[in-house]
Coordinates of C-alpha atoms in Angstrom, one line a residue:
Chain A
X1 CA -0.2 0.5 0.0
X2 CA 2.1 2.7 -1.3
X3 CA 2.3 6.2 0.6
X4 CA 1.5 9.4 0.3
X5 CA 3.7 11.2 -3.1
X6 CA 5.0 14.0 -4.1
X7 CA 6.6 14.5 -7.1
X8 CA 9.8 15.7 -8.4
X9 CA 11.7 15.7 -5.0
X10 CA 13.5 18.6 -5.6
X11 CA 12.9 21.4 -7.8
X12 CA 15.2 24.3 -8.8
X13 CA 13.8 27.2 -10.8
X14 CA 15.3 30.2 -11.3
X15 CA 13.7 34.2 -10.7
X16 CA 10.3 34.6 -12.5
X17 CA 9.7 30.5 -13.8
X18 CA 6.5 28.6 -12.4
X19 CA 6.6 25.0 -9.9
X20 CA 4.6 22.8 -10.2
X21 CA 4.4 20.5 -6.9
X22 CA 2.5 16.9 -7.3
X23 CA 0.9 15.2 -5.0
X24 CA -0.7 12.1 -5.2
X25 CA -2.8 10.8 -2.2
X26 CA -2.6 7.7 -1.0
X27 CA -5.2 5.2 -2.1
X28 CA -8.9 5.9 -0.9
X29 CA -7.8 8.8 0.4
X30 CA -9.8 12.2 -0.8
X31 CA -8.6 15.3 0.9
X32 CA -5.2 16.2 0.2
X33 CA -3.4 19.2 2.5
X34 CA -0.7 21.2 1.7
X35 CA 1.7 22.7 4.5
X36 CA 5.0 25.3 3.5
X37 CA 8.1 24.3 5.4
X38 CA 10.2 27.8 5.1
X39 CA 13.6 28.0 6.7
X40 CA 13.8 29.0 10.5
X41 CA 9.9 28.6 10.8
X42 CA 8.3 25.5 11.3
X43 CA 5.6 24.2 9.3
X44 CA 2.9 26.1 7.7
X45 CA -0.3 24.8 7.1
X46 CA -1.5 26.3 3.4
X47 CA -4.1 25.1 1.3
X48 CA -6.8 22.3 2.2
X49 CA -9.2 20.3 -0.6
X50 CA -11.2 17.4 -1.0
X51 CA -11.5 16.5 -5.3
X52 CA -12.2 19.3 -7.4
X53 CA -12.7 21.6 -3.9
X54 CA -11.1 23.7 -2.2
X55 CA -12.5 23.2 1.6
X56 CA -10.0 26.0 3.4
X57 CA -7.4 28.0 1.4
X58 CA -6.3 30.6 4.5
X59 CA -3.0 29.4 4.5
X60 CA -2.1 30.1 1.1
X61 CA -0.6 33.4 0.4
X62 CA -2.7 35.8 -1.9
X63 CA -0.1 36.6 -5.0
X64 CA 1.5 33.6 -7.0
X65 CA 0.1 29.9 -4.9
X66 CA -2.9 28.6 -6.6
X67 CA -3.3 24.8 -5.4
X68 CA -5.7 22.6 -7.5
X69 CA -7.3 18.8 -7.2
X70 CA -8.5 17.2 -9.6
X71 CA -11.2 14.5 -10.3
X72 CA -8.4 12.3 -11.8
X73 CA -4.9 12.8 -11.3
X74 CA -3.2 14.6 -8.9
X75 CA -3.1 17.0 -6.6
X76 CA -0.7 20.9 -7.6
X77 CA 0.1 23.4 -6.3
X78 CA 1.5 25.9 -8.7
X79 CA 3.3 28.9 -7.6
X80 CA 4.1 31.8 -10.1
X81 CA 6.8 33.4 -11.0
X82 CA 9.0 32.8 -8.1
X83 CA 11.3 34.3 -6.2
X84 CA 13.7 34.0 -3.2
X85 CA 11.8 33.2 -0.1
X86 CA 9.1 30.5 -1.7
X87 CA 13.2 28.2 -1.3
X88 CA 11.3 26.1 1.4
X89 CA 10.0 22.0 1.3
X90 CA 6.5 21.7 0.6
X91 CA 5.2 18.5 1.8
X92 CA 0.8 17.1 1.7
X93 CA -0.7 15.1 3.4
X94 CA -3.7 12.9 3.0
X95 CA -6.3 11.9 4.8
X96 CA -9.2 9.2 4.5
X97 CA -12.2 11.3 6.5
X98 CA -12.2 15.2 7.9
X99 CA -11.8 16.2 11.0
X100 CA -8.9 14.6 13.3
X101 CA -8.4 11.7 11.0
X102 CA -4.9 10.8 10.7
X103 CA -2.8 13.3 8.0
X104 CA -0.5 11.0 6.2
X105 CA 2.2 13.2 5.1
X106 CA 4.5 12.4 1.6
X107 CA 8.3 13.4 1.7
X108 CA 8.2 16.7 0.8
X109 CA 9.3 18.7 -2.2
X110 CA 12.5 20.6 -1.9
X111 CA 11.8 24.4 -3.9
X112 CA 14.9 25.9 -4.9
X113 CA 14.7 29.6 -6.3
X114 CA 18.0 30.8 -7.8
Chain B
X1 CA -6.3 30.0 17.6
X2 CA -5.0 26.8 19.1
X3 CA -1.2 27.0 19.1
X4 CA 1.5 24.7 20.9
X5 CA 4.2 25.7 22.3
X6 CA 7.7 23.2 22.3
X7 CA 9.8 24.8 25.8
X8 CA 13.2 23.0 24.2
X9 CA 14.2 23.6 21.0
X10 CA 17.2 20.8 22.4
X11 CA 17.2 18.0 23.4
X12 CA 20.3 15.7 24.2
X13 CA 20.0 12.6 25.9
X14 CA 23.1 9.0 26.0
X15 CA 21.5 6.4 24.5
X16 CA 19.5 3.5 27.2
X17 CA 18.5 6.7 29.2
X18 CA 14.6 8.1 29.4
X19 CA 13.6 11.0 26.9
X20 CA 10.7 13.3 28.0
X21 CA 9.8 16.4 24.8
X22 CA 7.3 18.7 26.1
X23 CA 4.9 21.0 25.0
X24 CA 2.5 22.9 25.6
X25 CA -0.6 23.4 24.0
X26 CA -3.7 26.4 24.1
X27 CA -7.0 25.7 23.0
X28 CA -10.2 26.9 23.9
X29 CA -12.1 23.7 24.3
X30 CA -10.7 20.0 24.3
X31 CA -8.5 20.0 21.7
X32 CA -6.8 16.7 19.0
X33 CA -2.6 16.9 19.6
X34 CA -0.2 15.0 17.7
X35 CA 3.4 13.8 17.7
X36 CA 5.0 14.0 14.8
X37 CA 8.8 12.6 14.1
X38 CA 11.1 13.5 11.4
X39 CA 14.1 12.4 10.0
X40 CA 17.0 14.5 8.7
X41 CA 15.1 15.4 4.8
X42 CA 12.4 13.1 5.4
X43 CA 8.4 13.2 5.6
X44 CA 7.2 13.5 8.6
X45 CA 5.7 10.6 10.2
X46 CA 2.6 10.4 13.1
X47 CA 4.6 9.0 15.8
X48 CA 0.6 8.9 18.5
X49 CA -2.5 11.0 18.7
X50 CA -4.7 12.1 21.4
X51 CA -8.6 12.2 20.2
X52 CA -9.7 12.3 24.2
X53 CA -10.3 8.8 24.9
X54 CA -7.3 7.2 27.5
X55 CA -5.3 10.6 29.2
X56 CA -2.4 8.2 28.2
X57 CA -1.4 7.2 24.5
X58 CA 0.8 4.9 23.5
X59 CA 2.5 5.1 19.9
X60 CA 4.6 3.6 17.8
X61 CA 8.9 3.0 18.3
X62 CA 8.2 2.6 22.9
X63 CA 7.1 6.8 22.6
X64 CA 3.7 7.2 24.4
X65 CA 2.7 10.8 25.0
X66 CA 0.6 12.1 28.1
X67 CA -2.4 14.9 28.4
X68 CA -3.4 16.3 31.7
X69 CA -6.1 18.9 30.8
X70 CA -4.9 21.1 34.4
X71 CA -1.2 21.3 33.2
X72 CA -2.1 22.3 29.0
X73 CA 0.7 20.0 28.6
X74 CA 1.1 17.1 26.6
X75 CA 4.8 15.3 26.8
X76 CA 6.3 13.1 24.7
X77 CA 8.1 10.8 26.7
X78 CA 10.3 6.4 26.0
X79 CA 12.2 5.2 28.5
X80 CA 15.0 4.5 26.6
X81 CA 16.7 6.2 23.7
X82 CA 18.1 4.4 20.4
X83 CA 20.4 5.7 18.3
X84 CA 17.7 5.5 15.3
X85 CA 15.5 8.2 17.9
X86 CA 17.1 11.3 16.2
X87 CA 15.6 13.1 14.7
X88 CA 13.3 16.2 14.7
X89 CA 10.3 16.0 17.0
X90 CA 7.2 17.9 16.1
X91 CA 3.8 19.0 19.0
X92 CA 0.7 19.7 17.0
X93 CA -2.7 20.5 17.2
X94 CA -5.9 20.6 14.8
X95 CA -7.6 23.8 14.4
X96 CA -10.1 24.8 11.8
X97 CA -14.0 24.8 11.2
X98 CA -13.4 20.9 10.0
X99 CA -11.0 20.2 12.5
X100 CA -8.6 19.9 9.1
X101 CA -5.1 22.6 9.9
X102 CA -2.9 21.4 12.0
X103 CA -0.7 23.5 14.2
X104 CA 2.7 22.4 14.1
X105 CA 5.0 23.7 17.6
X106 CA 8.3 24.7 16.5
X107 CA 9.7 21.8 17.1
X108 CA 11.9 19.9 19.0
X109 CA 15.7 17.8 17.9
X110 CA 16.4 15.1 20.1
X111 CA 20.3 14.2 19.8
X112 CA 21.4 10.8 21.0
X113 CA 24.6 10.1 21.9
X114 CA 26.9 7.1 22.6

């Protein structure tokens, strides 16, 4: 039973480029969460999605960031016109149900912006 | 808003001695609390969770935590440290309308000396 998968594991972008981070939840899980771990800061919630719906995006920066979880395929976190401050580890988690159901984390994508 | 405070940024123990990682929480209602572990350059793994059943929660790898409402604490313990326990540990509380948003503490780095 495969866990949460994220790709790529490492991503390097130059300032102004776009970054696309992919997350495949655990089999049977329809709830996906994105978190960001900035250097010298803790993990911060970004967004919570169910299939085709954004449920809570209270942690998403207002500009340049977007997320989707289509009916088919992985969840995508998209960062447009990246800046150096976007360099971080981005973790995806999934759960079977909502509420306090356990969130299982993927290995993360480490984004470096040059 | 819910929050957690991890009282020690670094803890160092000798192999075979007890481990104590301290966490205090702030919550306006009965919280759901978790401990996650992160090994270097890896994702996060759930150690244990508390969801208002038994106050003493047993987790994986010999770890356990006790929920103490009077002290608003949820300290993580292990009777005997192993070298493989060296990692960063996060105390986490859930919040949000759906209980879906995990709020992480700043983390405690555990060092195990041989």
